[in-house]
């Protein structure tokens, strides 16, 4: 019986939590799963077209969205509204691509 693979797309794949998930997955790989760990080099998730293109490329069945615009404490103090808006834009692009 042929089972279709689940394709799990992880945004923020180079971050602390993304790397942690990758370590766990690499130690217990399943044949019916394909894991894709995206980094900012793969797509600018603030750009709707790039976000949709990466979803079209990998056609994920599941998404773990961990990506975010981050900076140190002082960066957040000076630009917290900008960080919030960019992260909300990224979230909206991801949600829209998931819904598509």
Short mmCIF file of N, CA and C in Angstrom, two decimals:
data_model
loop_
_atom_site.label_atom_id
_atom_site.label_comp_id
_atom_site.label_asym_id
_atom_site.label_seq_id
_atom_site.Cartn_x
_atom_site.Cartn_y
_atom_site.Cartn_z
N UNK A 1 0.84 -1.18 0.00
CA UNK A 1 0.00 0.00 0.00
C UNK A 1 0.89 1.25 0.00
N UNK A 2 0.70 2.11 -0.99
CA UNK A 2 1.47 3.35 -1.08
C UNK A 2 0.83 4.42 -0.21
N UNK A 3 1.64 4.94 0.70
CA UNK A 3 1.16 6.04 1.54
C UNK A 3 1.73 7.34 1.00
N UNK A 4 0.89 8.34 0.92
CA UNK A 4 1.35 9.65 0.49
C UNK A 4 2.11 10.30 1.64
N UNK A 5 3.21 10.95 1.32
CA UNK A 5 4.03 11.58 2.34
C UNK A 5 3.39 12.86 2.87
N UNK A 6 3.50 13.04 4.17
CA UNK A 6 3.17 14.32 4.78
C UNK A 6 4.37 15.23 4.58
N UNK A 7 4.12 16.43 4.11
CA UNK A 7 5.19 17.41 3.93
C UNK A 7 5.00 18.48 4.99
N UNK A 8 5.95 18.54 5.93
CA UNK A 8 5.87 19.47 7.03
C UNK A 8 6.85 20.61 6.76
N UNK A 9 6.30 21.80 6.62
CA UNK A 9 7.09 22.99 6.35
C UNK A 9 7.28 23.75 7.66
N UNK A 10 8.53 23.99 8.03
CA UNK A 10 8.84 24.72 9.25
C UNK A 10 9.47 26.05 8.86
N UNK A 11 8.78 27.14 9.17
CA UNK A 11 9.38 28.46 8.94
C UNK A 11 10.25 28.77 10.15
N UNK A 12 11.25 29.60 9.96
CA UNK A 12 12.16 29.87 11.08
C UNK A 12 13.04 28.68 11.39
N UNK A 13 13.38 27.93 10.36
CA UNK A 13 14.15 26.70 10.53
C UNK A 13 15.56 26.91 11.05
N UNK A 14 16.08 28.12 10.99
CA UNK A 14 17.44 28.35 11.49
C UNK A 14 17.43 28.95 12.89
N UNK A 15 16.25 29.14 13.46
CA UNK A 15 16.15 29.69 14.81
C UNK A 15 16.33 28.62 15.87
N UNK A 16 16.30 29.03 17.11
CA UNK A 16 16.52 28.12 18.24
C UNK A 16 15.51 26.98 18.25
N UNK A 17 14.23 27.29 18.16
CA UNK A 17 13.21 26.25 18.21
C UNK A 17 13.22 25.41 16.93
N UNK A 18 13.41 26.05 15.78
CA UNK A 18 13.49 25.31 14.52
C UNK A 18 14.62 24.31 14.51
N UNK A 19 15.79 24.72 15.00
CA UNK A 19 16.94 23.81 15.08
C UNK A 19 16.68 22.68 16.06
N UNK A 20 15.99 22.98 17.16
CA UNK A 20 15.64 21.95 18.14
C UNK A 20 14.72 20.90 17.53
N UNK A 21 13.71 21.35 16.78
CA UNK A 21 12.81 20.41 16.10
C UNK A 21 13.61 19.58 15.10
N UNK A 22 14.50 20.22 14.37
CA UNK A 22 15.30 19.52 13.36
C UNK A 22 16.16 18.43 14.01
N UNK A 23 16.73 18.70 15.18
CA UNK A 23 17.52 17.69 15.88
C UNK A 23 16.67 16.47 16.25
N UNK A 24 15.47 16.72 16.74
CA UNK A 24 14.57 15.62 17.13
C UNK A 24 14.15 14.82 15.90
N UNK A 25 13.79 15.50 14.84
CA UNK A 25 13.35 14.84 13.61
C UNK A 25 14.48 14.00 13.02
N UNK A 26 15.69 14.53 13.01
CA UNK A 26 16.82 13.79 12.45
C UNK A 26 17.13 12.52 13.24
N UNK A 27 16.77 12.49 14.51
CA UNK A 27 17.03 11.31 15.32
C UNK A 27 15.92 10.27 15.22
N UNK A 28 14.79 10.65 14.64
CA UNK A 28 13.66 9.72 14.52
C UNK A 28 12.90 9.97 13.22
N UNK A 29 13.61 9.83 12.08
CA UNK A 29 13.03 10.11 10.77
C UNK A 29 11.99 9.05 10.42
N UNK A 30 10.87 9.48 9.89
CA UNK A 30 9.81 8.58 9.46
C UNK A 30 9.73 8.59 7.94
N UNK A 31 9.44 7.43 7.38
CA UNK A 31 9.40 7.31 5.92
C UNK A 31 8.22 8.04 5.29
N UNK A 32 7.15 8.23 6.06
CA UNK A 32 5.97 8.88 5.50
C UNK A 32 5.96 10.39 5.70
N UNK A 33 7.11 10.95 6.10
CA UNK A 33 7.21 12.39 6.32
C UNK A 33 8.41 12.99 5.59
N UNK A 34 8.19 14.18 5.09
CA UNK A 34 9.28 14.98 4.52
C UNK A 34 9.25 16.32 5.24
N UNK A 35 10.34 16.67 5.86
CA UNK A 35 10.44 17.91 6.62
C UNK A 35 11.24 18.93 5.84
N UNK A 36 10.70 20.13 5.71
CA UNK A 36 11.36 21.25 5.04
C UNK A 36 11.57 22.33 6.09
N UNK A 37 12.82 22.71 6.32
CA UNK A 37 13.14 23.76 7.29
C UNK A 37 13.57 25.00 6.52
N UNK A 38 12.67 25.98 6.45
CA UNK A 38 12.95 27.22 5.73
C UNK A 38 13.76 28.19 6.57
N UNK A 39 14.61 28.93 5.89
CA UNK A 39 15.31 30.05 6.52
C UNK A 39 14.99 31.30 5.70
N UNK A 40 15.45 32.43 6.16
CA UNK A 40 15.19 33.67 5.43
C UNK A 40 15.87 33.67 4.06
N UNK A 41 16.83 32.79 3.86
CA UNK A 41 17.48 32.69 2.55
C UNK A 41 16.57 32.02 1.52
N UNK A 42 15.60 31.23 1.98
CA UNK A 42 14.70 30.52 1.07
C UNK A 42 13.58 31.40 0.53
N UNK A 43 13.10 32.32 1.36
CA UNK A 43 12.01 33.20 0.94
C UNK A 43 11.87 34.33 1.94
N UNK A 44 11.47 35.49 1.44
CA UNK A 44 11.12 36.61 2.30
C UNK A 44 9.63 36.48 2.59
N UNK A 45 9.30 36.02 3.78
CA UNK A 45 7.91 35.76 4.12
C UNK A 45 7.11 37.04 4.33
N UNK A 46 7.77 38.19 4.28
CA UNK A 46 7.05 39.47 4.29
C UNK A 46 6.49 39.78 2.90
N UNK A 47 7.01 39.11 1.91
CA UNK A 47 6.59 39.29 0.52
C UNK A 47 5.57 38.20 0.18
N UNK A 48 4.35 38.62 -0.13
CA UNK A 48 3.27 37.65 -0.37
C UNK A 48 3.60 36.72 -1.53
N UNK A 49 4.15 37.24 -2.62
CA UNK A 49 4.47 36.40 -3.78
C UNK A 49 5.52 35.35 -3.43
N UNK A 50 6.58 35.77 -2.73
CA UNK A 50 7.61 34.81 -2.34
C UNK A 50 7.05 33.75 -1.40
N UNK A 51 6.17 34.16 -0.50
CA UNK A 51 5.53 33.21 0.41
C UNK A 51 4.71 32.20 -0.36
N UNK A 52 3.87 32.69 -1.29
CA UNK A 52 3.05 31.79 -2.09
C UNK A 52 3.92 30.89 -2.97
N UNK A 53 5.01 31.43 -3.50
CA UNK A 53 5.91 30.64 -4.36
C UNK A 53 6.53 29.48 -3.58
N UNK A 54 6.95 29.74 -2.35
CA UNK A 54 7.57 28.67 -1.56
C UNK A 54 6.52 27.61 -1.19
N UNK A 55 5.29 28.02 -0.96
CA UNK A 55 4.22 27.05 -0.68
C UNK A 55 3.90 26.24 -1.94
N UNK A 56 3.90 26.89 -3.10
CA UNK A 56 3.67 26.18 -4.36
C UNK A 56 4.80 25.19 -4.64
N UNK A 57 6.01 25.55 -4.28
CA UNK A 57 7.17 24.69 -4.52
C UNK A 57 7.11 23.42 -3.67
N UNK A 58 6.83 23.56 -2.39
CA UNK A 58 6.88 22.41 -1.48
C UNK A 58 5.53 21.74 -1.22
N UNK A 59 4.43 22.46 -1.46
CA UNK A 59 3.08 21.93 -1.25
C UNK A 59 2.93 21.23 0.11
N UNK A 60 3.13 22.01 1.18
CA UNK A 60 3.07 21.39 2.51
C UNK A 60 1.68 20.90 2.89
N UNK A 61 1.65 19.80 3.63
CA UNK A 61 0.40 19.31 4.21
C UNK A 61 0.24 19.84 5.63
N UNK A 62 1.36 20.23 6.24
CA UNK A 62 1.38 20.78 7.60
C UNK A 62 2.39 21.93 7.64
N UNK A 63 2.11 22.92 8.48
CA UNK A 63 3.02 24.06 8.62
C UNK A 63 3.23 24.34 10.11
N UNK A 64 4.50 24.48 10.48
CA UNK A 64 4.86 24.94 11.81
C UNK A 64 5.52 26.30 11.60
N UNK A 65 4.79 27.35 11.97
CA UNK A 65 5.26 28.71 11.69
C UNK A 65 6.00 29.27 12.90
N UNK A 66 7.33 29.36 12.77
CA UNK A 66 8.18 29.86 13.84
C UNK A 66 8.92 31.14 13.46
N UNK A 67 8.87 31.52 12.20
CA UNK A 67 9.63 32.67 11.72
C UNK A 67 9.11 33.96 12.33
N UNK A 68 10.03 34.87 12.60
CA UNK A 68 9.66 36.18 13.12
C UNK A 68 10.83 37.14 12.90
N UNK A 69 10.49 38.40 12.84
CA UNK A 69 11.50 39.45 12.83
C UNK A 69 11.89 39.66 14.29
N UNK A 70 13.16 39.47 14.58
CA UNK A 70 13.62 39.63 15.96
C UNK A 70 14.87 40.50 15.99
N UNK A 71 15.12 41.04 17.11
CA UNK A 71 16.32 41.84 17.35
C UNK A 71 16.54 41.80 18.84
N UNK A 72 17.54 42.37 19.31
CA UNK A 72 17.78 42.37 20.74
C UNK A 72 16.77 43.24 21.48
N UNK A 73 16.90 43.27 22.77
CA UNK A 73 16.01 44.05 23.63
C UNK A 73 15.95 45.51 23.18
N UNK A 74 17.10 46.10 22.89
CA UNK A 74 17.14 47.51 22.52
C UNK A 74 16.51 47.76 21.15
N UNK A 75 16.64 46.81 20.26
CA UNK A 75 15.98 46.95 18.95
C UNK A 75 14.47 46.97 19.12
N UNK A 76 13.95 46.13 19.99
CA UNK A 76 12.51 46.09 20.22
C UNK A 76 12.01 47.37 20.90
N UNK A 77 12.79 47.89 21.80
CA UNK A 77 12.38 49.13 22.49
C UNK A 77 12.26 50.27 21.48
N UNK A 78 13.21 50.33 20.55
CA UNK A 78 13.22 51.42 19.59
C UNK A 78 12.28 51.26 18.42
N UNK A 79 11.86 50.04 18.14
CA UNK A 79 11.04 49.82 16.94
C UNK A 79 9.97 48.76 17.18
N UNK A 80 9.39 48.75 18.37
CA UNK A 80 8.45 47.67 18.68
C UNK A 80 7.22 47.67 17.78
N UNK A 81 6.74 48.82 17.39
CA UNK A 81 5.57 48.86 16.49
C UNK A 81 5.94 48.31 15.11
N UNK A 82 7.12 48.65 14.62
CA UNK A 82 7.56 48.14 13.32
C UNK A 82 7.74 46.62 13.36
N UNK A 83 8.34 46.12 14.42
CA UNK A 83 8.51 44.67 14.57
C UNK A 83 7.15 43.99 14.59
N UNK A 84 6.21 44.54 15.36
CA UNK A 84 4.87 43.97 15.46
C UNK A 84 4.19 43.94 14.09
N UNK A 85 4.23 45.05 13.38
CA UNK A 85 3.58 45.13 12.06
C UNK A 85 4.18 44.14 11.07
N UNK A 86 5.50 44.04 11.04
CA UNK A 86 6.15 43.11 10.11
C UNK A 86 5.81 41.66 10.47
N UNK A 87 5.79 41.35 11.75
CA UNK A 87 5.45 39.99 12.15
C UNK A 87 3.99 39.66 11.85
N UNK A 88 3.12 40.63 12.01
CA UNK A 88 1.71 40.40 11.66
C UNK A 88 1.55 40.22 10.15
N UNK A 89 2.30 40.99 9.36
CA UNK A 89 2.26 40.84 7.91
C UNK A 89 2.74 39.45 7.51
N UNK A 90 3.82 38.99 8.13
CA UNK A 90 4.35 37.66 7.84
C UNK A 90 3.32 36.60 8.22
N UNK A 91 2.71 36.74 9.40
CA UNK A 91 1.68 35.79 9.83
C UNK A 91 0.52 35.75 8.85
N UNK A 92 0.10 36.92 8.40
CA UNK A 92 -1.01 36.99 7.45
C UNK A 92 -0.66 36.29 6.14
N UNK A 93 0.55 36.51 5.63
CA UNK A 93 0.98 35.84 4.39
C UNK A 93 0.99 34.33 4.56
N UNK A 94 1.50 33.85 5.69
CA UNK A 94 1.55 32.40 5.96
C UNK A 94 0.14 31.83 6.05
N UNK A 95 -0.73 32.51 6.81
CA UNK A 95 -2.10 32.01 6.95
C UNK A 95 -2.84 31.98 5.61
N UNK A 96 -2.64 33.02 4.82
CA UNK A 96 -3.29 33.08 3.50
C UNK A 96 -2.76 31.96 2.60
N UNK A 97 -1.46 31.73 2.63
CA UNK A 97 -0.88 30.65 1.81
C UNK A 97 -1.37 29.29 2.28
N UNK A 98 -1.53 29.12 3.58
CA UNK A 98 -2.07 27.84 4.11
C UNK A 98 -3.51 27.63 3.66
N UNK A 99 -4.27 28.70 3.64
CA UNK A 99 -5.69 28.60 3.29
C UNK A 99 -5.88 28.32 1.81
N UNK A 100 -4.95 28.79 0.99
CA UNK A 100 -5.03 28.68 -0.48
C UNK A 100 -5.07 27.26 -0.97
#
